[in-house]
């Protein structure tokens, strides 16, 4: 199932997403999430503790903190909707970081790379696919932003404001996640300007 890529906001921010599923049961689980998931009370949401590092701007010395802040915010949203948290996963993190580096090195911003590589194909080639005899579910959100809008809080808020990206972050079946962030942008996104490039991979192994 492909979620169409599109752009959010003005020229300072763009997001794209792809959702690849294996098997009709997985597809039904994601599709139903849009109607079954309900936000918990506003009082509970307002009292949520802030995520450490959610306001950091990506730089060479703090990328791991930015990644953790991003995952914390996604998990806070999932908790507010009564969903289980996604666990940090190293193979998914490696895929996310590689995707971010490739977009800068090969100068593109898209869910499918110039050579045709997709998130599902990249994840399927890692140790994450071991013991997934029933297939994999993989979701990816990507975003870039200039320094005015490139904190984890701003990026996750932009994803949340977009129904397809929100559906990926709040898909009940996802159990694992990896985040990759770099403090550079591909020229095709915003030539000559630095900023933050974010990639989030969410996954589930079916047995």
Coordinates of C-alpha atoms in Angstrom, one line a residue:
X1 CA 0.0 0.0 0.0
X2 CA 1.6 3.3 -1.1
X3 CA 0.7 6.5 0.8
X4 CA 1.2 9.3 -1.8
X5 CA 4.1 11.7 -1.2
X6 CA 3.1 15.3 -0.8
X7 CA 4.4 18.6 0.6
X8 CA 3.4 20.3 3.8
X9 CA 3.5 24.0 4.5
X10 CA 5.6 26.5 2.6
X11 CA 9.1 26.1 1.2
X12 CA 10.7 25.7 4.6
X13 CA 9.3 22.2 5.3
X14 CA 8.5 19.2 3.3
X15 CA 7.4 15.7 4.3
X16 CA 6.9 12.4 2.5
X17 CA 5.8 9.0 3.5
X18 CA 5.5 5.5 2.3
X19 CA 3.8 2.5 3.9
X20 CA 4.5 -1.0 2.7
X21 CA 2.7 -3.9 4.1
X22 CA 2.9 -7.6 3.6
X23 CA -0.4 -9.6 3.8
X24 CA -4.1 -8.7 3.9
X25 CA -4.2 -9.0 7.7
X26 CA -1.6 -6.3 8.1
X27 CA -3.3 -4.0 5.6
X28 CA -6.6 -4.3 7.5
X29 CA -4.9 -3.5 10.8
X30 CA -3.5 -0.2 9.4
X31 CA -6.6 0.8 7.6
X32 CA -8.8 0.3 10.7
X33 CA -6.5 2.4 12.8
X34 CA -7.8 5.6 11.4
X35 CA -11.3 5.0 12.8
X36 CA -10.5 2.9 15.9
X37 CA -7.8 5.1 17.5
X38 CA -9.2 7.8 19.8
X39 CA -7.3 10.4 21.7
X40 CA -7.4 10.3 25.5
X41 CA -8.7 13.2 27.6
X42 CA -7.2 16.7 27.0
X43 CA -6.3 16.8 30.7
X44 CA -4.1 13.8 30.3
X45 CA -2.5 15.2 27.1
X46 CA -1.8 18.6 28.7
X47 CA -0.1 17.0 31.7
X48 CA 2.3 14.9 29.6
X49 CA 5.9 15.4 30.6
X50 CA 8.1 17.1 28.0
X51 CA 10.6 15.0 26.1
X52 CA 14.2 15.7 26.8
X53 CA 15.9 17.1 23.8
X54 CA 12.7 17.9 21.9
X55 CA 13.8 21.5 21.4
X56 CA 17.3 20.8 20.1
X57 CA 18.3 21.9 16.7
X58 CA 20.4 19.3 14.8
X59 CA 24.1 19.7 14.9
X60 CA 27.1 17.5 14.4
X61 CA 27.6 17.0 18.2
X62 CA 24.0 16.3 19.2
X63 CA 22.4 14.1 16.6
X64 CA 21.9 11.1 18.9
X65 CA 20.0 13.3 21.4
X66 CA 17.9 14.7 18.5
X67 CA 17.0 11.2 17.4
X68 CA 16.0 10.2 21.0
X69 CA 13.9 13.3 21.4
X70 CA 12.1 12.5 18.1
X71 CA 11.3 8.9 19.2
X72 CA 10.2 10.1 22.6
X73 CA 7.7 12.5 21.0
X74 CA 6.3 9.8 18.8
X75 CA 5.9 7.5 21.8
X76 CA 4.3 10.3 23.8
X77 CA 1.7 10.7 21.0
X78 CA 1.1 6.9 20.9
X79 CA 0.6 6.9 24.6
X80 CA -1.9 9.7 24.4
X81 CA -3.9 7.6 21.9
X82 CA -3.8 4.5 24.1
X83 CA -1.2 2.7 21.9
X84 CA 1.8 0.8 22.9
X85 CA 5.2 2.5 22.6
X86 CA 7.5 1.5 19.8
X87 CA 10.9 0.2 20.9
X88 CA 14.2 1.6 19.6
X89 CA 15.6 -0.9 17.1
X90 CA 19.2 -0.8 15.9
X91 CA 18.7 -2.3 12.4
X92 CA 15.8 0.2 11.8
X93 CA 18.0 3.0 13.1
X94 CA 20.8 2.0 10.7
X95 CA 18.3 2.1 7.8
X96 CA 17.0 5.5 8.8
X97 CA 20.5 7.0 9.2
X98 CA 21.5 5.5 5.8
X99 CA 18.4 6.9 4.1
X100 CA 19.2 10.4 5.5
X101 CA 22.8 10.2 4.3
X102 CA 21.9 8.9 0.9
X103 CA 19.4 11.8 0.3
X104 CA 22.1 14.3 0.8
X105 CA 24.9 12.4 -1.0
X106 CA 22.7 11.6 -4.0
X107 CA 20.7 14.9 -3.9
X108 CA 17.1 13.7 -3.7
X109 CA 14.2 14.0 -1.3
X110 CA 11.8 11.1 -1.8
X111 CA 10.6 7.9 -0.3
X112 CA 12.1 5.9 -3.2
X113 CA 15.8 6.4 -4.0
X114 CA 17.2 7.0 -7.5
X115 CA 18.1 3.4 -7.9
X116 CA 14.6 2.2 -6.9
X117 CA 15.4 1.3 -3.4
X118 CA 12.3 1.5 -1.1
X119 CA 12.1 1.4 2.7
X120 CA 10.7 -2.1 2.7
X121 CA 13.5 -3.4 0.4
X122 CA 16.2 -1.8 2.7
X123 CA 14.7 -3.2 5.9
X124 CA 14.2 -6.6 4.3
X125 CA 17.9 -6.8 3.7
X126 CA 18.8 -6.3 7.3
X127 CA 18.8 -8.5 10.5
X128 CA 15.4 -7.1 11.3
X129 CA 13.8 -9.5 8.8
X130 CA 15.2 -12.6 10.6
X131 CA 12.4 -14.7 12.0
X132 CA 9.8 -12.6 10.2
X133 CA 8.3 -15.7 8.5
X134 CA 4.9 -14.0 8.2
X135 CA 6.4 -10.9 6.5
X136 CA 7.2 -7.3 7.5
X137 CA 5.2 -4.1 8.0
X138 CA 7.3 -1.0 7.4
X139 CA 6.3 2.7 7.6
X140 CA 8.6 5.7 6.9
X141 CA 8.2 9.4 7.5
X142 CA 10.8 11.8 6.2
X143 CA 11.1 15.6 6.6
X144 CA 13.5 18.4 6.1
X145 CA 13.4 21.8 7.6
X146 CA 15.6 24.9 7.7
X147 CA 16.9 26.0 11.2
X148 CA 13.7 28.0 11.9
X149 CA 11.7 24.8 12.0
X150 CA 14.0 21.8 12.5
X151 CA 13.6 20.7 16.2
X152 CA 12.1 17.3 16.9
X153 CA 9.0 19.0 18.4
X154 CA 8.5 21.0 15.2
X155 CA 9.1 18.0 12.9
X156 CA 6.8 15.6 14.8
X157 CA 4.1 18.4 15.0
X158 CA 4.3 18.7 11.2
X159 CA 3.9 14.9 10.7
X160 CA 1.0 14.9 13.1
X161 CA -0.8 17.7 11.2
X162 CA -0.7 15.5 8.0
X163 CA -3.3 12.7 8.1
X164 CA -1.1 10.1 6.2
X165 CA 1.9 10.7 8.3
X166 CA -0.1 10.7 11.5
X167 CA -1.7 7.4 10.5
X168 CA 1.8 5.9 10.2
X169 CA 3.0 7.2 13.6
X170 CA -0.3 5.9 15.2
X171 CA -0.5 2.6 13.4
X172 CA -1.3 0.1 16.3
X173 CA 0.7 -2.8 14.8
X174 CA 4.1 -1.1 14.8
X175 CA 6.3 -2.4 17.6
X176 CA 9.8 -1.0 16.7
X177 CA 11.4 2.2 15.4
X178 CA 14.6 3.8 14.3
X179 CA 15.3 7.5 13.8
X180 CA 18.1 9.0 11.6
X181 CA 18.9 12.7 11.6
X182 CA 21.6 14.7 9.9
X183 CA 22.3 18.5 10.0
X184 CA 22.4 18.8 6.2
X185 CA 19.9 19.2 3.4
X186 CA 20.0 17.9 -0.2
X187 CA 20.4 20.7 -2.7
X188 CA 17.1 19.7 -4.4
X189 CA 15.3 20.5 -1.1
X190 CA 16.9 23.9 -0.3
X191 CA 20.1 24.7 -2.2
X192 CA 22.8 26.3 -0.2
X193 CA 20.9 26.3 3.1
X194 CA 21.7 24.1 6.1
X195 CA 19.0 22.5 8.3
X196 CA 17.8 19.2 9.6
X197 CA 16.9 16.1 7.6
X198 CA 14.8 13.5 9.5
X199 CA 13.9 9.9 8.7
X200 CA 11.8 7.6 10.9
X201 CA 11.4 3.9 10.2
X202 CA 8.6 2.0 12.0
X203 CA 8.4 -1.7 11.7
X204 CA 6.7 -4.9 12.8
X205 CA 7.7 -8.5 12.3
X206 CA 5.0 -11.1 11.6
X207 CA 5.6 -14.7 12.6

